[in-house]
Coordinates of C-alpha atoms in Angstrom, one line a residue:
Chain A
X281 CA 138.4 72.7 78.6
X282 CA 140.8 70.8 77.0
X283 CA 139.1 67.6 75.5
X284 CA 141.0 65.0 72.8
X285 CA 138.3 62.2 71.6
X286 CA 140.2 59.4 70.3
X287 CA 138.7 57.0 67.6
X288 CA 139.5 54.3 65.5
X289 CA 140.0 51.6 66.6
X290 CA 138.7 47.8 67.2
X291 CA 139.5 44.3 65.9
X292 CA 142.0 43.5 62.5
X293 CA 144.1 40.6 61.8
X294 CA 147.4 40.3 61.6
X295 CA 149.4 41.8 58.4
X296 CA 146.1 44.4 58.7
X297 CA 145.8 48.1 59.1
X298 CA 144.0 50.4 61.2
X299 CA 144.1 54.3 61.3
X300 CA 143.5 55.9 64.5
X301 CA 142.1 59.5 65.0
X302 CA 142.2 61.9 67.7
X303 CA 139.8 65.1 67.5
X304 CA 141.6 67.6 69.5
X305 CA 139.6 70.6 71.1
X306 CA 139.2 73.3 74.1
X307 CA 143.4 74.4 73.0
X308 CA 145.6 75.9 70.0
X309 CA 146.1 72.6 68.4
X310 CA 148.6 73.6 66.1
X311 CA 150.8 75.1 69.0
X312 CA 151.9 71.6 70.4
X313 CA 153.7 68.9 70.0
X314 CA 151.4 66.0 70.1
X315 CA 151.9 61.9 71.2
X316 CA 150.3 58.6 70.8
X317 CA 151.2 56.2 73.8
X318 CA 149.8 52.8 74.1
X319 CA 149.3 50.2 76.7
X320 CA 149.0 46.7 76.4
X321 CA 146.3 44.6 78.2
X322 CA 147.5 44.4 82.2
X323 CA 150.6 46.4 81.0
X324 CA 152.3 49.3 81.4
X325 CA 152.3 52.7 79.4
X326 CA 154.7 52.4 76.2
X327 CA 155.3 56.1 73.7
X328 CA 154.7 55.4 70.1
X329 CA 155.0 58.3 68.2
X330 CA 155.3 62.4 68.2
X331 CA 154.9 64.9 66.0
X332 CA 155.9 68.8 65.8
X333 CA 153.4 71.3 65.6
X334 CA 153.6 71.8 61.9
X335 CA 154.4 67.7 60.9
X336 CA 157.8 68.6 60.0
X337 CA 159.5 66.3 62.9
X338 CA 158.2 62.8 63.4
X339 CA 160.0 60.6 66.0
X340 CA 159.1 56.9 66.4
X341 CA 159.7 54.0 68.9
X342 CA 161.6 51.3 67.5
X343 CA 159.3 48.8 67.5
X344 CA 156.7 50.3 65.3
X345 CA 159.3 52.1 62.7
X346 CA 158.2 51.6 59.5
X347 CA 155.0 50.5 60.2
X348 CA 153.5 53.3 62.2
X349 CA 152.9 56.6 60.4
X350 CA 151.8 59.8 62.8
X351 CA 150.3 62.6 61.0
X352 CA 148.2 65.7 61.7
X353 CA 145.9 67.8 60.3
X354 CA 145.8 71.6 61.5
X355 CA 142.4 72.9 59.9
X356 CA 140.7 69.9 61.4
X357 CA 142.7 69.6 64.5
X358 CA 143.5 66.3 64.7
X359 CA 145.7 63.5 65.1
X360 CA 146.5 60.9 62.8
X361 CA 148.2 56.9 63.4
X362 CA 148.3 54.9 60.1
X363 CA 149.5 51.5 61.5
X364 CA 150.4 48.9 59.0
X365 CA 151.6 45.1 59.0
X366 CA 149.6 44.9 62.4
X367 CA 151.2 42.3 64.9
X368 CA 149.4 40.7 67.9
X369 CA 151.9 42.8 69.5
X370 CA 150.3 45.9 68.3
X371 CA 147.3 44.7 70.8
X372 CA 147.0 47.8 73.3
X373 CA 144.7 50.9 73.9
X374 CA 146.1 53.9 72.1
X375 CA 146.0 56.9 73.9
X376 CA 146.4 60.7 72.3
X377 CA 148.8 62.7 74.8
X378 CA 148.9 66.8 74.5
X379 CA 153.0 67.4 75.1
X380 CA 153.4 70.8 77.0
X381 CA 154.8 73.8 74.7
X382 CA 158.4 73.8 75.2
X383 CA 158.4 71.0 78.1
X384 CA 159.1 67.3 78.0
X385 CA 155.6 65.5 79.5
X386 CA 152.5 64.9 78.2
X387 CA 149.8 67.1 80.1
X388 CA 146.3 65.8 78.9
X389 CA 145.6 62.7 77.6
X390 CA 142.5 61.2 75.7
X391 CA 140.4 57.8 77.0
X392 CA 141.8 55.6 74.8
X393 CA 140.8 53.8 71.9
X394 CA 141.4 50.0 71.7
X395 CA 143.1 48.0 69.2
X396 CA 143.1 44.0 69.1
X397 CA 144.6 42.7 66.4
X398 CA 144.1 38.6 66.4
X399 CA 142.8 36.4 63.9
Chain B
X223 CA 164.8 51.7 74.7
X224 CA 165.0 49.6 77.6
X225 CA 161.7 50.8 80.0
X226 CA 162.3 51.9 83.8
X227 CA 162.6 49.8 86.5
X228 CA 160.1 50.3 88.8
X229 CA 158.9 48.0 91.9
X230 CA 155.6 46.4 90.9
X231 CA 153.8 47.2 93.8
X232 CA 154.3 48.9 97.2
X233 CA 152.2 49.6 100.1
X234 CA 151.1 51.8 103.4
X235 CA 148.4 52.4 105.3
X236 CA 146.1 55.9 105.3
X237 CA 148.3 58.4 106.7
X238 CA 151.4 57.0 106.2
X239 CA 154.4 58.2 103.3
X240 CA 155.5 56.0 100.3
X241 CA 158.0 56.4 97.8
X242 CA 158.0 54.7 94.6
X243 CA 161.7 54.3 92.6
X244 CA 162.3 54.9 89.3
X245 CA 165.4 54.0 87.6
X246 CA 167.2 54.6 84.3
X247 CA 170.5 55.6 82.4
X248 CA 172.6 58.4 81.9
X249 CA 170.9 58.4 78.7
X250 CA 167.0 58.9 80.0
X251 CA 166.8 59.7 83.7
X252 CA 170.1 60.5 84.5
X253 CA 170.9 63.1 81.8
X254 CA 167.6 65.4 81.9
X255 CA 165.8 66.7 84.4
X256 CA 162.8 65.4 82.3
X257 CA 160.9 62.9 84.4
X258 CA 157.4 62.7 84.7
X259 CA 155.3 60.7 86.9
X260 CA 151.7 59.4 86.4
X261 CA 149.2 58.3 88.1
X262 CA 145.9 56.0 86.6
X263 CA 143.2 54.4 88.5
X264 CA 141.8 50.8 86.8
X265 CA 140.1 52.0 83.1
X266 CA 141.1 55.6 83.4
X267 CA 143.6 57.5 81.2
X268 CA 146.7 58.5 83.0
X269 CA 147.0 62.1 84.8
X270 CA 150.4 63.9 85.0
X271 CA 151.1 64.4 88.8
X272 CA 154.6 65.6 88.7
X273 CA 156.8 67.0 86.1
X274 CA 160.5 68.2 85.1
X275 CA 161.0 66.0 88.0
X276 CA 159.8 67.9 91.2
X277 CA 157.2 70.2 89.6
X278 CA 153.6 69.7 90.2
X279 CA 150.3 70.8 88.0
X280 CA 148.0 72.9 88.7
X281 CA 145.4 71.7 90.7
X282 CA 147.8 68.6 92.2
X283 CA 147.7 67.8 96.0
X284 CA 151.3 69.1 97.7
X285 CA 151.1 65.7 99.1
X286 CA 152.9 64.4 96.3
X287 CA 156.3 65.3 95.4
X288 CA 159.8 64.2 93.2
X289 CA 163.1 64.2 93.3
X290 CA 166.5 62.8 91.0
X291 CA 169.8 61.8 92.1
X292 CA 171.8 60.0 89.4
X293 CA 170.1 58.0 87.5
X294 CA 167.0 57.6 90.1
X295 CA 163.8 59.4 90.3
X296 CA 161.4 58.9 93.3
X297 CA 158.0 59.7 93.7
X298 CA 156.9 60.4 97.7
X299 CA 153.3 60.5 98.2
X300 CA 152.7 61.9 101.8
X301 CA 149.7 61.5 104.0
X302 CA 148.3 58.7 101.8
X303 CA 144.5 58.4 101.4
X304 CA 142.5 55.8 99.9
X305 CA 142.0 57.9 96.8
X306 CA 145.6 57.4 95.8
X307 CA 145.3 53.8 95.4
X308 CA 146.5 53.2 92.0
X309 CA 148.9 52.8 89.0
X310 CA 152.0 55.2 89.0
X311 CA 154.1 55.2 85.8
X312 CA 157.4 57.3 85.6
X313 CA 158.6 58.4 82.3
X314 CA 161.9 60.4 81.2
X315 CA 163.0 62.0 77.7
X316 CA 165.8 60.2 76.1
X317 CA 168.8 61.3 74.3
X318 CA 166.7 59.7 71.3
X319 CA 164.7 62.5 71.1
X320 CA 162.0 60.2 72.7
X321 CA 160.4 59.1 75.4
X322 CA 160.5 55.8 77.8
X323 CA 157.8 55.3 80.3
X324 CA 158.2 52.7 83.8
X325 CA 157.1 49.5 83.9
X326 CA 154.2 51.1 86.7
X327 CA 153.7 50.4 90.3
X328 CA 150.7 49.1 91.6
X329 CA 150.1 51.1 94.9
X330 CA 147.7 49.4 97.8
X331 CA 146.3 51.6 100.6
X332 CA 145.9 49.3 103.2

């Protein structure tokens, strides 16, 4: 069964940082393409971040470029998101999204970990 | 990176069909046959219910179904129950390399 665990997160101030993690089991991890997507209080779903199989192709929303930093680790199979020079913006769950191997949508997704960033 | 236009909320009573909109550009919805659609009850992570804009998962009810023309997807959910009250987001790949997701749609059986 596939299973991702995110972790991570909770309450920083602005100009903070936060890493998220995302444990990854129940598949080949280091066969997929893998997300973060986040989601505002009362709002709608917003992509962050992806990241090739082997970390060699990292693509970024614009509002987080910079900033953000997606990573992964293989032998641990997880999923990494170093977020910097936090906003109150930055406010959202972060979800970890499994992209299918060679498609364009994101076919498991994790519970969510939240992220409030407020002084 | 403008999101999709979606209506907020639609509605229809047990039985009945609904179809949810989903608009973009040449550059997202328009120029792939990439888009995705969602669905998320209240606290719940979202579950892919169609992809590659017709296509269903495994394991999804044939009640639901997409389709594209120009720069519009739709969503049709058929024979609605009360278990498909919920949040629908559509997404599309870009041009970018990336993704944009719908603002959602907040869908009331009546």
């Amino acid at each position: 069964e596939v299973q991702l665990v995110e972790s991570g997160g909770g309450l920083v101030q602005p100009g903070g940082s936060l890493r998220l993690s995302c444990a990854a089991s129940g598949f080949t991890f280091s066969s997929y393409w893998m997300s973060w997507v986040r989601q505002a209080p009362g709002k709608g779903l917003e992509w962050v971040a992806n990241i090739k199989q082997d970390g060699s192709e990292k693509y970024y929303v614009d509002s987080v470029k910079g900033r953000f930093t997606i990573s992964r680790d293989n032998a641990k199979n997880s999923l990494y998101l170093q977020m910097n020079s936090l906003r109150a913006e930055d406010t959202a769950v972060y979800y970890c999204a499994r992209k299918g191997i060679a498609a364009r949508h994101f076919d498991y997704w994790g519970q969510g970990t939240l992220v409030t960033v407020s002084s | 990176q403008s999101a999709l236009t979606q209506p907020a909320s639609v509605s229809g009573s047990p039985g009945q069909s609904i179809t949810i909109s989903c608009t973009g550009t040449s550059s997202d919805v328009g120029g792939y046959n990439y888009v995705s659609w969602y669905q998320q009850h209240p606290g719940k992570a979202p579950k892919l219910m169609i992809y590659d804009v017709s296509k269903r998962p495994s394991g999804v009810s044939n009640r639901f179904s997409g389709s594209k023309s120009g720069n519009t997807a739709s969503l049709t959910i058929s024979g609605l129950q009360a278990e498909d009250e919920a949040d629908y987001y559509c997404s599309s790949y870009t041009s970018s390399s990336t993704w944009v997701f719908g603002g959602g749609t907040k869908l009331t059986v009546l």
